[in-house]
Structure formats: structure tokens, C-alpha cells
Short mmCIF file of C-alpha atoms in Angstrom, two decimals:
data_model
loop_
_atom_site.label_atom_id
_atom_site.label_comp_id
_atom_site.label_asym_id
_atom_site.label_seq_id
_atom_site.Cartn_x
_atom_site.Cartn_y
_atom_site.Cartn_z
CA UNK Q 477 13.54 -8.16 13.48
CA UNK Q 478 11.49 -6.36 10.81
CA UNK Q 479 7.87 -5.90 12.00
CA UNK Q 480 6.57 -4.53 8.73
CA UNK Q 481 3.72 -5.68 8.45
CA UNK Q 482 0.68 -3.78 10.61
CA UNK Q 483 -0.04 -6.32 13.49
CA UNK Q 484 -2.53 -6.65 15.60
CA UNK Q 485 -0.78 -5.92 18.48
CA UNK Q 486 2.31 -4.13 18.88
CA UNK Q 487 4.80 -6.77 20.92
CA UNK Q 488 4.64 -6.38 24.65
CA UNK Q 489 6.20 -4.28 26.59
CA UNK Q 490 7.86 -4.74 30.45
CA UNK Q 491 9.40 -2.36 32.25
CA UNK Q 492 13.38 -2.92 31.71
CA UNK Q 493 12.86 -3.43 27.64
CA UNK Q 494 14.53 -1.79 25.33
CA UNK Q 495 12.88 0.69 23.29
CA UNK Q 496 10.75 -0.46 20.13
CA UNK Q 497 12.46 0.44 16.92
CA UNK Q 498 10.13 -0.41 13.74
CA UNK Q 499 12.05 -0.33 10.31
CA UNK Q 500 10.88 0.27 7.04
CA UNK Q 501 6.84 0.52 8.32
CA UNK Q 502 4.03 -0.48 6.49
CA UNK Q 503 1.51 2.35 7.54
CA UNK Q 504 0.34 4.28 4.79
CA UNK Q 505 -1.44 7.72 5.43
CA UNK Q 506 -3.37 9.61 3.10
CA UNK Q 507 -4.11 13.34 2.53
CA UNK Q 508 -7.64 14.06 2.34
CA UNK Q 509 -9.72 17.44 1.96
CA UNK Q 510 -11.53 17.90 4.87
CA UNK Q 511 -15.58 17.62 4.59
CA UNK Q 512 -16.41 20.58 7.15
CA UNK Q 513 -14.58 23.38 7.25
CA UNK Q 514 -11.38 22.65 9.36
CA UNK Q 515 -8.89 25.83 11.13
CA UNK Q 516 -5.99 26.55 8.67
CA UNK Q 517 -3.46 24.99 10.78
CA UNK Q 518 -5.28 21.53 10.45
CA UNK Q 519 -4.94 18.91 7.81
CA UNK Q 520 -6.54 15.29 8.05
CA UNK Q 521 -5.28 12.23 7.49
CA UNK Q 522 -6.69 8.62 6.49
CA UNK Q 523 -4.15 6.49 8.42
CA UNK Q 524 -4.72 2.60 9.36
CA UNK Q 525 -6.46 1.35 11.99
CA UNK Q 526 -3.67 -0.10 13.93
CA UNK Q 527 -2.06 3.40 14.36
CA UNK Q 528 -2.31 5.54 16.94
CA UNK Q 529 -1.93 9.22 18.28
CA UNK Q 530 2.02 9.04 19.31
CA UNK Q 531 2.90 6.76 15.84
CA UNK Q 532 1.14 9.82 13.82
CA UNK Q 533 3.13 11.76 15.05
CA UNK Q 534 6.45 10.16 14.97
CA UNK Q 535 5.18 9.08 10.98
CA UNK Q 536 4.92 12.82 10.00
CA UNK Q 537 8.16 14.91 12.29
CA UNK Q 538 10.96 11.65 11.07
CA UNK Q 539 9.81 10.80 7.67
CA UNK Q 540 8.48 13.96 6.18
CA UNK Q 541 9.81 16.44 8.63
CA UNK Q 542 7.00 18.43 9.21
CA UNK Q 543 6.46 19.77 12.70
CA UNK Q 544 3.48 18.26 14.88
CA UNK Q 545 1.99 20.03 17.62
CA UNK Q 546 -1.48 18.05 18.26
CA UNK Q 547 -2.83 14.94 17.04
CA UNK Q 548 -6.50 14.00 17.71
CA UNK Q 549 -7.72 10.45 16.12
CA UNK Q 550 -11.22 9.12 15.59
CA UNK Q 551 -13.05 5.83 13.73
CA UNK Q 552 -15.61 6.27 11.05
CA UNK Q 553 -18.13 3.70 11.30
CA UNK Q 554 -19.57 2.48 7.88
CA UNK Q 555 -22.52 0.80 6.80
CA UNK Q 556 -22.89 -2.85 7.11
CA UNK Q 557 -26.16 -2.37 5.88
CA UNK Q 558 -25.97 -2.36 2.18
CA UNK Q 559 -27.00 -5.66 0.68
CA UNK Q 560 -25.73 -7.02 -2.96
CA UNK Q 561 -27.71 -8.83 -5.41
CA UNK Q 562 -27.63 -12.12 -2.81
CA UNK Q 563 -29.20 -10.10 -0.69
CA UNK Q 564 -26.08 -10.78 1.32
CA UNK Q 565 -25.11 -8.00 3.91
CA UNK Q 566 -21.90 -6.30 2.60
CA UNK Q 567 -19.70 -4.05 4.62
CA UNK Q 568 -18.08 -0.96 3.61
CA UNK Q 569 -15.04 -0.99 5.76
CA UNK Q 570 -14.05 1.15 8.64
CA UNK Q 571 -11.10 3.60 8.63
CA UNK Q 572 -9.36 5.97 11.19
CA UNK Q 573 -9.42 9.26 10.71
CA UNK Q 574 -6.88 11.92 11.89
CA UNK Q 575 -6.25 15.65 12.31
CA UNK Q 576 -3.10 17.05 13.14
CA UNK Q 577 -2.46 20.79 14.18
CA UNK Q 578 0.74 21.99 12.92
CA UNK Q 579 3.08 23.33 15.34
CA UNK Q 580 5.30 26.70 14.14
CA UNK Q 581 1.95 28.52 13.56
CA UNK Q 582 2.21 26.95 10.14
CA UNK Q 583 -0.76 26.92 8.05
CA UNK Q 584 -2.00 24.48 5.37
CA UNK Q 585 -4.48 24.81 2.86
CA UNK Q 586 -5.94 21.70 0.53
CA UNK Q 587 -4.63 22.75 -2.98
CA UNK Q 588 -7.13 21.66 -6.46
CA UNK Q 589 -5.00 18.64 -7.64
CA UNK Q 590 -7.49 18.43 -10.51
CA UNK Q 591 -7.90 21.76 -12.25
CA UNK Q 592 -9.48 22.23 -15.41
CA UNK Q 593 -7.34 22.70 -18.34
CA UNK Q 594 -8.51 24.05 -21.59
CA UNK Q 595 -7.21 22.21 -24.10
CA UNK Q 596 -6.83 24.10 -27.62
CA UNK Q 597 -7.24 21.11 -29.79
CA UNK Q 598 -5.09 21.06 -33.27
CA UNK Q 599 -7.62 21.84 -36.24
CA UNK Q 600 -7.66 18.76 -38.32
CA UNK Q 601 -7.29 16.21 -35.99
CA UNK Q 602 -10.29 13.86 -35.70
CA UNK Q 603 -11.00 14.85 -32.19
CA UNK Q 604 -11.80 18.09 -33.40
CA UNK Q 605 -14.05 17.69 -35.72
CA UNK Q 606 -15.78 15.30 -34.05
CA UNK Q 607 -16.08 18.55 -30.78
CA UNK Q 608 -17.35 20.78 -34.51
CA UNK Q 609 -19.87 17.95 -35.33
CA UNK Q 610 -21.35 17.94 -31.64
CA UNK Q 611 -21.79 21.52 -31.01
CA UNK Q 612 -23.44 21.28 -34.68
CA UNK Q 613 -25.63 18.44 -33.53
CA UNK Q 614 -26.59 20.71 -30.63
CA UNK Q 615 -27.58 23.78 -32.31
CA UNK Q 616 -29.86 22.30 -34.72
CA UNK Q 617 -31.49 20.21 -31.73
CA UNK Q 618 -31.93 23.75 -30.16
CA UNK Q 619 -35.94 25.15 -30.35
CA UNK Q 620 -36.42 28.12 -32.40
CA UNK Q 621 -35.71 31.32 -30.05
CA UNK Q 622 -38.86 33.06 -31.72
CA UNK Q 623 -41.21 30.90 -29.98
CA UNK Q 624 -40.05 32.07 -26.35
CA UNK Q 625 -39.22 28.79 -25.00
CA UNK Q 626 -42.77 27.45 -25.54
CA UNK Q 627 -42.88 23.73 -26.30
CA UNK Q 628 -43.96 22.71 -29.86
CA UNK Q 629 -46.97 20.66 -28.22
CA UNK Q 630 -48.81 23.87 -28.12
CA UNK Q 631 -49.70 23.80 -31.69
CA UNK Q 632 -48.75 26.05 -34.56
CA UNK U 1012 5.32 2.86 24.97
CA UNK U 1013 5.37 2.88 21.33
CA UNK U 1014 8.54 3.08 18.42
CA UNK U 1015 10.23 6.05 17.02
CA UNK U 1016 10.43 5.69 13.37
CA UNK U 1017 14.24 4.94 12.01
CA UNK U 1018 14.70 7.43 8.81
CA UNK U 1019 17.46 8.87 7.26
CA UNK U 1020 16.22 12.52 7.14
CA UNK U 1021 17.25 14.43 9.77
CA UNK U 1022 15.65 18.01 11.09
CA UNK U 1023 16.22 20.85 8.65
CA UNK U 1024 16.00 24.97 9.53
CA UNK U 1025 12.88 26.44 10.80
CA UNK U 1026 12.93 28.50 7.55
CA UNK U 1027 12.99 25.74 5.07
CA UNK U 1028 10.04 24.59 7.12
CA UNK U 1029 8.06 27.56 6.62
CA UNK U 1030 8.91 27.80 3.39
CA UNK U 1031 7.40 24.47 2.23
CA UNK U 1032 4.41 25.19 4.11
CA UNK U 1033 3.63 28.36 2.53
CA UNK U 1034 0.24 28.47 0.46
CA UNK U 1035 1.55 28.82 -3.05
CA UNK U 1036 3.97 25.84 -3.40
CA UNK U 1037 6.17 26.49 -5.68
CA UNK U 1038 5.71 25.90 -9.27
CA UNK U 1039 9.10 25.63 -11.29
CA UNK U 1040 11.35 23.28 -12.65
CA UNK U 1041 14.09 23.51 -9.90
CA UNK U 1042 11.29 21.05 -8.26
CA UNK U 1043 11.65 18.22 -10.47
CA UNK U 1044 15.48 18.29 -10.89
CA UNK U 1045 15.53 18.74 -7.09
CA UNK U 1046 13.08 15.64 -6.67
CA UNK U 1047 15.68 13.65 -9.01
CA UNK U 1048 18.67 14.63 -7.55
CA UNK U 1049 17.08 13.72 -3.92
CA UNK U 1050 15.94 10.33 -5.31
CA UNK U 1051 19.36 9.68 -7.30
CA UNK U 1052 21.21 10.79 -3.99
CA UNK U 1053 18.68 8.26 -2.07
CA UNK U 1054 19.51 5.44 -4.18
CA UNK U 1055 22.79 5.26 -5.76
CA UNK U 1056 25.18 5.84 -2.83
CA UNK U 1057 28.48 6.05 -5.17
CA UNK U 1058 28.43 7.92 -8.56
CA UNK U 1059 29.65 4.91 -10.77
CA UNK U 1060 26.15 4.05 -10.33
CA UNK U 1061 24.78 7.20 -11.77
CA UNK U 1062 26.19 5.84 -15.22
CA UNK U 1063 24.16 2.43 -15.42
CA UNK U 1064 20.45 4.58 -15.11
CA UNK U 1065 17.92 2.08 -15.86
CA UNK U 1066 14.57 3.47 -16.34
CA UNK U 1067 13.48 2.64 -12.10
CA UNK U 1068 9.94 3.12 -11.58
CA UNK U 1069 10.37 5.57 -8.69
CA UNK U 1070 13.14 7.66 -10.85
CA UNK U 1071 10.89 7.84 -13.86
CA UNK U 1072 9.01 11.35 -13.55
CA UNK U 1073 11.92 13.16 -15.63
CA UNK U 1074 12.18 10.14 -18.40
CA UNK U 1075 13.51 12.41 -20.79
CA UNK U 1076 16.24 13.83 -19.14
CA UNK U 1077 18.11 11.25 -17.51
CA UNK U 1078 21.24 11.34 -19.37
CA UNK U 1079 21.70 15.21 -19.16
CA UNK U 1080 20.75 15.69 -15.35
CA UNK U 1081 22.92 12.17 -14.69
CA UNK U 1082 26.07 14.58 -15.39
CA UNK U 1083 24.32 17.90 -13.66
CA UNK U 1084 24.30 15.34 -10.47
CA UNK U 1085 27.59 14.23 -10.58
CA UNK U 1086 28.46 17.91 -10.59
CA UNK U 1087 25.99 19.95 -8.04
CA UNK U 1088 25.96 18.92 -4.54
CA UNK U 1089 22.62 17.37 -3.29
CA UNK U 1090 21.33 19.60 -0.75
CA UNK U 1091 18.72 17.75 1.95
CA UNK U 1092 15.42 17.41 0.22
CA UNK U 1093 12.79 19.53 2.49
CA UNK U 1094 9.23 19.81 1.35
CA UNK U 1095 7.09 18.34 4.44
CA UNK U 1096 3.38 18.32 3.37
CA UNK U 1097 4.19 18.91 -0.09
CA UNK U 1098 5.18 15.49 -0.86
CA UNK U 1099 2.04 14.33 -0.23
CA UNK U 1100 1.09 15.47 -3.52
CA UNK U 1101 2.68 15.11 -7.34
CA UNK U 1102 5.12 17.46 -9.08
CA UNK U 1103 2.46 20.89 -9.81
CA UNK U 1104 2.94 20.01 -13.73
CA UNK U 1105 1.84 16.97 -13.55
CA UNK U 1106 -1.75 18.31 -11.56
CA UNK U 1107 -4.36 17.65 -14.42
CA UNK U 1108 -2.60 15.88 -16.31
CA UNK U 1109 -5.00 12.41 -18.02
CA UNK U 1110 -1.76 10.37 -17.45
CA UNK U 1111 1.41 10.29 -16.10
CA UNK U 1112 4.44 8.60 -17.29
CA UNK U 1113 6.13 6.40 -15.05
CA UNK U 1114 8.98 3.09 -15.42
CA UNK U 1115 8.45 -0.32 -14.27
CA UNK U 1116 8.69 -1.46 -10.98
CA UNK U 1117 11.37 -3.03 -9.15
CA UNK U 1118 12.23 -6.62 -9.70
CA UNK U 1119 13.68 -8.74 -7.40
CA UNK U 1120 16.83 -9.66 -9.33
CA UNK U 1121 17.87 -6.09 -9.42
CA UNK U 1122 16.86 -5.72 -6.02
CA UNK U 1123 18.71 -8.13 -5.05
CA UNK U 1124 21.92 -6.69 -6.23
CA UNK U 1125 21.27 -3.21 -3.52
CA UNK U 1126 22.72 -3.20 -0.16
CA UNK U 1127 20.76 -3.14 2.95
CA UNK U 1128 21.31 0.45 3.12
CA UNK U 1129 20.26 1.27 0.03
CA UNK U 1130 16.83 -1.41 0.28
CA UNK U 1131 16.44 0.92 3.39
CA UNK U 1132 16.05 4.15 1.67
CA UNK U 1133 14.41 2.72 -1.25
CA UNK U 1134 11.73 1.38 1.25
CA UNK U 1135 10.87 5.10 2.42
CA UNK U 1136 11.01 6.69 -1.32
CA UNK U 1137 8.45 3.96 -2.54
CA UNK U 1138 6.60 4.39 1.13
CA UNK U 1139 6.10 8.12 0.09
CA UNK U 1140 5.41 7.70 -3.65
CA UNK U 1141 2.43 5.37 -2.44
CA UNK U 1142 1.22 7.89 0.28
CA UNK U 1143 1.01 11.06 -2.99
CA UNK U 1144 -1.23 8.11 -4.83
CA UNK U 1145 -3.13 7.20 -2.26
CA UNK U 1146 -3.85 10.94 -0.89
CA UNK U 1147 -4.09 11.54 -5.17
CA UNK U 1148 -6.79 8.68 -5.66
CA UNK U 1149 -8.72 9.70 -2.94
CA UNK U 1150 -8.99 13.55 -3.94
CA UNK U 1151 -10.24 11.36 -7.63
CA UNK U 1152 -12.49 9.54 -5.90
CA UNK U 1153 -13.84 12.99 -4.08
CA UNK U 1154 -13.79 15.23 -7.02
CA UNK U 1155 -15.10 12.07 -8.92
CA UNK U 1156 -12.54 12.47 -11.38
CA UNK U 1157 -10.24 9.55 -12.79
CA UNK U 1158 -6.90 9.16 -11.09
CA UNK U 1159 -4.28 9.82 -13.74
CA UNK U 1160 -2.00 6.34 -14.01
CA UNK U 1161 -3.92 3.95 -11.51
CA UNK U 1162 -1.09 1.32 -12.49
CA UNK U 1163 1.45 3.03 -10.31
CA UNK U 1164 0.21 1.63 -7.34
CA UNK U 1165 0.41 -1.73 -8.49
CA UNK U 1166 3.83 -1.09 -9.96
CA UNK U 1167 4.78 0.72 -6.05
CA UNK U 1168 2.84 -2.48 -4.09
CA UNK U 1169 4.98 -5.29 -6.56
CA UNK U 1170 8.26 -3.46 -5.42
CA UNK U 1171 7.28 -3.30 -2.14
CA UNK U 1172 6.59 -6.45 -1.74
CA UNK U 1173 9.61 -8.07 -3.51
CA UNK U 1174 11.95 -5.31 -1.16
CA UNK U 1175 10.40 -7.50 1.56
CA UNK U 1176 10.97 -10.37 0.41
CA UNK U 1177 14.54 -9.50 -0.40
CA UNK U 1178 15.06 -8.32 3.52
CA UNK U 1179 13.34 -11.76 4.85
CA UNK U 1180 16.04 -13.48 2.99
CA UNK U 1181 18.46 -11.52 3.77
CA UNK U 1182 17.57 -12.36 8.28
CA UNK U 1183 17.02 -15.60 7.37
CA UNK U 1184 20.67 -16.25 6.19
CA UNK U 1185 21.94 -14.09 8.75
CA UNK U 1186 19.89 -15.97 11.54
CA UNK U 1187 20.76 -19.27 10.24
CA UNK U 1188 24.41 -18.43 10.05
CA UNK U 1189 24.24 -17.38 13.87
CA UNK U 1190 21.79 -19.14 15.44
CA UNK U 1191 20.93 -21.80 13.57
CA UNK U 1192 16.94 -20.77 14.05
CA UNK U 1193 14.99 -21.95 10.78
CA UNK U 1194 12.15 -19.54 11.74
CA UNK U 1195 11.81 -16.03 13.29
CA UNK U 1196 8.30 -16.75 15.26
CA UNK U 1197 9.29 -19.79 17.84
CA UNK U 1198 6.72 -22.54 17.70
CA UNK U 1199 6.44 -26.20 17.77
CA UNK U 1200 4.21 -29.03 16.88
CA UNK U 1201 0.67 -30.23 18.26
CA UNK U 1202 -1.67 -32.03 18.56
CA UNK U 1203 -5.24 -30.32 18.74
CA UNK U 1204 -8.71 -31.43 20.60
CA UNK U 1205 -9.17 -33.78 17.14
CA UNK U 1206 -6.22 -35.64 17.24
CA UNK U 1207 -4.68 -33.66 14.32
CA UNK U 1208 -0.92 -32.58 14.29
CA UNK U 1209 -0.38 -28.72 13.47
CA UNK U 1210 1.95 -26.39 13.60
CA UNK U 1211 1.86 -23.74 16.40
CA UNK U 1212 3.33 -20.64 16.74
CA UNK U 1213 3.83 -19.09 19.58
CA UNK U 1214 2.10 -16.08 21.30
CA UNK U 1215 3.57 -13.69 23.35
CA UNK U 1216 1.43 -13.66 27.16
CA UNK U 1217 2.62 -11.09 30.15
CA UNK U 1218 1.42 -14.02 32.50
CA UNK U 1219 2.81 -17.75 32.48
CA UNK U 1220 0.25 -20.36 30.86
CA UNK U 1221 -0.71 -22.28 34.35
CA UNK U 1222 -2.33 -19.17 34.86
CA UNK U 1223 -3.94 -18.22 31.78
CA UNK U 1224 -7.75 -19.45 31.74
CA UNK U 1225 -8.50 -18.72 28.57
CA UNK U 1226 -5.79 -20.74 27.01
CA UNK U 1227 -6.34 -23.70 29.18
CA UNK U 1228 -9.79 -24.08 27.37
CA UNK U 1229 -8.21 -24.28 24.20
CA UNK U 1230 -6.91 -27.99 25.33
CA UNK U 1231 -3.79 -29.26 23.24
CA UNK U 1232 -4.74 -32.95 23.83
CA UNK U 1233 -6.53 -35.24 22.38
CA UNK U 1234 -8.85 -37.46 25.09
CA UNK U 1235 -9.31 -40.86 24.88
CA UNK U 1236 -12.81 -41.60 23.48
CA UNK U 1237 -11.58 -39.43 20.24
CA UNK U 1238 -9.44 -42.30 19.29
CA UNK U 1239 -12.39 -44.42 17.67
CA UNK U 1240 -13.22 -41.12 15.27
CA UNK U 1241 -9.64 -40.48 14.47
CA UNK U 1242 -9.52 -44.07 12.70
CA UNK U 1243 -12.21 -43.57 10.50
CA UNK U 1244 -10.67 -40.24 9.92
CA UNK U 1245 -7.72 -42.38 9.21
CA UNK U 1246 -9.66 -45.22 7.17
CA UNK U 1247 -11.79 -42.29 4.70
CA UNK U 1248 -8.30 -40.74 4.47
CA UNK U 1249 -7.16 -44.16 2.50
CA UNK U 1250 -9.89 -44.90 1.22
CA UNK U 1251 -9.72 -41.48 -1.08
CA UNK U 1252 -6.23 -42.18 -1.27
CA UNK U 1253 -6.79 -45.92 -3.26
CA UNK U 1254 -9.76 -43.98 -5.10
CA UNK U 1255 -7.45 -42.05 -6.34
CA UNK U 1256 -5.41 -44.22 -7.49
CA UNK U 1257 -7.69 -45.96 -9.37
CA UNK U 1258 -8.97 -43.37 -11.01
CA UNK U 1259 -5.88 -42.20 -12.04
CA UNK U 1260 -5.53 -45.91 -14.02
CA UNK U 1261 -8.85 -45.65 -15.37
CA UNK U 1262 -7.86 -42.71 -16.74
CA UNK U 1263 -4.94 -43.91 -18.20
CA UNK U 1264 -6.14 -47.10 -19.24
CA UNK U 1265 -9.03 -44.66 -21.43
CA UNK U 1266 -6.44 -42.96 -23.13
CA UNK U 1267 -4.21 -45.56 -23.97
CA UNK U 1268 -7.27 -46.86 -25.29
CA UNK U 1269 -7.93 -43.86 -27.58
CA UNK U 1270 -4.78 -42.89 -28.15
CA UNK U 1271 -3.11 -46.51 -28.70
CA UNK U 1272 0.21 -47.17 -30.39
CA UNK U 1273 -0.84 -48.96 -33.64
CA UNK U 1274 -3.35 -45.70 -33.88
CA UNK U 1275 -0.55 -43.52 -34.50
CA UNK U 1276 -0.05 -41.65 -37.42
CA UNK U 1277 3.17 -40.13 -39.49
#
């Protein structure tokens, strides 16, 4: 039986069952950069609402391997308080919210997934002269330095 | 009381562990042949394979190469892939980048043509692709920054979804053939509180229904003085129907008058 898709409720269990097996899950989990400052062997995870502490855990050790020594979980409540041009109530939704201590003393830090890259661009390409004509534009819109930043409203 | 996770990795040294949790990752090319071999090794479980590469969505990072590291492969043995937090994020070239190239998606013809096995493994390589764009669109949405290639998650969800489709097919043949079940959820059909026939799948309870109050008030019977509304339900429901009809005439009795033979034209 392939329970992929996240249900409510997980089936029940009586004592005497065999052991639940999911294949091929449907829980996503994402990465995120932590908003206060977290200890270096944390990282937090975005993870659905139907998962729990012990699932986390068995997600991250089988699939990607990486040893788990704690996992703590909590919900973020978000607004239902926002209203749309109906002046109809909308909801942002909720999401789960967890942060696992790496076992192994192991240590992980958020890397920059975005950094800036300085492009050289080609001269005679039309991007370039249109960067040329800007900066251009710019220092001609600049005030005359001699003035000593005083407006031209002040007369003379 | 909850399911271990079936995957086909299994536990690697401590070492290797360490080593892809160190703070510089590492930033050479030996990662993106790795990542192909690991997702060529993944997918194509005999080499004959190797020589049909189609452009696959999820094989697609190193377009350029395919031909050249298709015969490295066949040579170098595929060691176990180990990165564990790593692979929550793209190849470190592609970090910056305004777009990243990727294939198209799965379809379910070609799908179709994998075995079980193989749909298996696929399942976990798309699973992970989607968790690096998910963890990659939220760091976007954070540094409020566009997300490099948004379509790939569409392109990984439309795989994903025809993979399951492709498995459901797959039990319900196999169920048929052995137990002659049409559907995996039991249920049967009802009648509700309204007189109206449904069907009704079945819920699993730890406690038999004779003693389950809050089911007994959902009442799958229809009482007697609901028989005098279920006939005009029945009546309306006939009446729309001959409505229908008619209207359907009048329609065609319009056009045929607009549109009539002798009207015609060569």
C-alpha cells in the first residue's frame, strides 16, 4: 500500500501490528536561515504539518544520512487578520517549524546562496551603454559640489 | 509508533560525515561529475542504458557533457554519494547564477517503461531536487531576491505526480490480478439522511460502530416523512431534464433555420 500522500492521520495502530513502512513519502522539508541567532550545531527546518519529532528524524539519518541527535518541533501561528480588497478575512497559512541538533559534534553554518557577482559587461553590447548612459544621467542630475550641499531654493 | 523511512542509501563512515559537514563545502568540479554519476547510477541500473541519454530533467545540470562523462561512467566505479546537509542546496557554481539550465520533466510514457525499482529511486532523487528548491526559494523569498529557474518545481511536481500515477496503476493491476479488489479504500454504497445514494468509504475506528456515538448521529437512513421531499426532488430533477431537452431542439431548430440547406454556398 503506498501512503504517499500526507494524511490526516497516520493508520491505526494495535498492539500485535506490524511495523509501518511508508514508501516513496510525500513530506517535503525545507532549509531555512534561522531568524535569531541559533548554536552552530542547529539548523531549522520548514517541514509539514502532519510530521512529527520521530518522522524528522527518520526523514534526515535514511534519506540524507546525516546524523540526528535532538529534534524539537513547534507551529507558527499566522495572521488571519489581513483582509483583501472584499474586505474578506484572508489567512496566511500556518507551518511547523523544526530544529534539529546534530549529533557527532557536527556543526552547520547557513551558507549565502545568493552572493553578489560583479559582472564585467562586454564593451559594445547594448547593456553597456545603456549602464554608461545612466551613470551619465546621474552625474549631470548631481548639484554642483561648490555650493556645499545647499539646496538651489536658497537663491543665487 | 510511527514508520521508518525505506531508502536505498545506507550509513556511510563517520569521516565522510564530517567531511560534508565541514564549513567550506567544497567547491570543484569533482562535485558535479560526482552528482551525475550518483544520479546515472540511481537511475539506469544496467549500462546499455547509459547509451540512450535523453536530456531527463533531474540529469540535466551537466547538459553539455553528457556524451563524454556517459563513457567516464561506464568506466569509474560509482562510489556511494555522501553529502548530508549539502544537498539541501545547488551545485556552488550554480549559487548566483540569474538562471539555471535544466531538461524537461518526466512523462508518463517514458515512465512507464522504468521498473518499480528504478520508479523507487527516481521518487527520492526528484524528492531531494524539490527539497534544494524549496529550501532555495525560500532563502529568495528571505534575501528578497528572485529564485533562479522557478519552472523547476513545476517541471519536479509534473513528474512527481505522473511517478504516482504510474505506481497506482501498477497496485491496481497487481490487486486485481490477486484479489480481484477494484479499489484500495473498502467502501460501499448509501443512502444518506436525504434519501440520496453515495458512495462511502470506509474509516478506520479502534472501537466497533454500536459503540461509537458520534457516528450513530450521522444516521445512514432515510426516515419516512422524507419520502414526500425526495419526489419533488425527483419531479424538479425531470423537469430540468425535459427542459433540457427542449432547449437543446430550440437550439437546433434556430440553426437549421440560419444555417438551412438551400442557404448553402459553393
Amino acid at each position: 500500500m503506498c501512503l504517499s500522500v500526507p494524511l490526516s492521520r497516520y493508520p491505526l495502530y494495535q498492539l500485535g501490528n506490524p511495523q509501518l513502512r511508508i514508501f516513496r513519502t510525500n513530506f517535503f522539508m525545507t532549509l531555512v536561515k534561522p531568524g535569531k541567532e541559533q548554536p552552530p550545531d542547529t539548523v531549522q527546518f520548514q517541514i509539514p504539518m502532519e510530521m512529527t519529532k520521530c518522522d524528522v528524524k527518520n526523514y534526515l539519518e535514511k534519506i540524507y544520512s546525516v546524523p540526528v541527535g535532538a529534534v524539537r518541533t513547534r507551529i507558527q501561528y499566522c495572521t488571519n487578520k489581513k483582509r483583501n480588497h472584499l474586505s474578506q478575512r484572508v489567512k496566511r497559512p500556518d507551518y511547523k517549524v523544526a530544529y534539529i541538533q546534530l549529533a557527532q559534534q557536527q556543526t552547520f553554518q547557513f551558507p549565502e546562496i545568493f552572493p553578489q557577482k560583479d559582472t564585467a559587461l562586454e564593451p559594445g553590447s547594448v547593456e553597456e551603454m545603456q549602464d554608461q548612459f545612466m551613470q551619465d544621467e546621474q552625474q549631470r542630475q548631481k548639484a554642483d559640489p561648490r555650493r556645499g550641499g545647499v539646496t538651489e531654493w536658497f537663491g543665487l | 509508533m510511527l514508520g521508518l523511512m525505506y531508502c536505498s542509501k545506507m550509513a556511510a563512515t563517520s569521516a565522510g560525515r564530517v567531511l560534508s559537514l565541514c564549513r567550506q563545502f567544497q567547491k570543484s568540479f569533482s562535485i558535479s561529475t560526482a552528482l551525475l554519476l550518483q544520479q546515472t547510477n540511481v537511475l539506469t541500473s544496467c549500462k546499455a542504458q547509459l547509451s540512450t541519454f535523453r536530456p531527463k530533467f533531474c540529469l540535466l545540470h551537466i547538459n553539455n557533457l553528457e556524451t563524454s562523462l556517459a563513457q567516464q561512467c561506464r568506466a569509474l566505479h560509482t562510489s556511494q554519494w555522501r553529502r548530508g546537509l549539502e544537498e539541501f542546496f545547488d551545485e556552488t557554481p550554480n549559487w548566483g547564477e540569474p538562471t539555471v539550465k535544466s531538461g524537461a520533466p518526466w512523462t508518463a510514457k517514458q515512465l512507464r517503461t522504468k521498473s518499480s525499482e528504478d520508479l523507487h529511486k527516481l521518487w527520492y532523487v526528484l524528492l531531494k531536487e524539490k527539497n534544494m528548491l524549496l529550501t532555495v526559494e525560500q532563502e529568495a523569498k528571505r534575501q528578497r531576491v528572485q529564485m533562479p529557474s522557478p519552472e523547476r518545481l513545476k517541471k519536479i511536481e509534473r513528474s512527481m505526480k505522473r511517478l504516482d500515477t504510474i505506481v497506482q496503476e501498477r497496485e491496481n493491476a497487481l490487486r486485481l490480478l490477486q484479489t480481484g479488489q477494484e479499489r484500495a479504500r473498502p467502501g460501499t454504497w448509501r443512502k444518506d439522511f436525504f434519501g440520496r445514494t453515495f458512495w462511502y468509504r470506509f474509516k478506520e475506528y479502534p472501537i466497533p460502530w454500536y459503540l461509537n456515538r458520534r457516528y450513530k448521529r450521522k444516521r445512514f437512513f432515510t426516515p419516512k416523512f422524507v419520502d414526500s421531499f425526495i419526489r419533488l426532488r425527483i419531479e424538479s430533477h425531470l423537469h430540468s431534464k425535459i427542459l433540457k431537452k427542449k432547449a437543446d431542439l430550440e437550439n437546433k431548430r434556430k440553426l437549421q433555420e440560419k444555417f438551412s440547406k438551400h442557404s448553402a454556398r459553393t
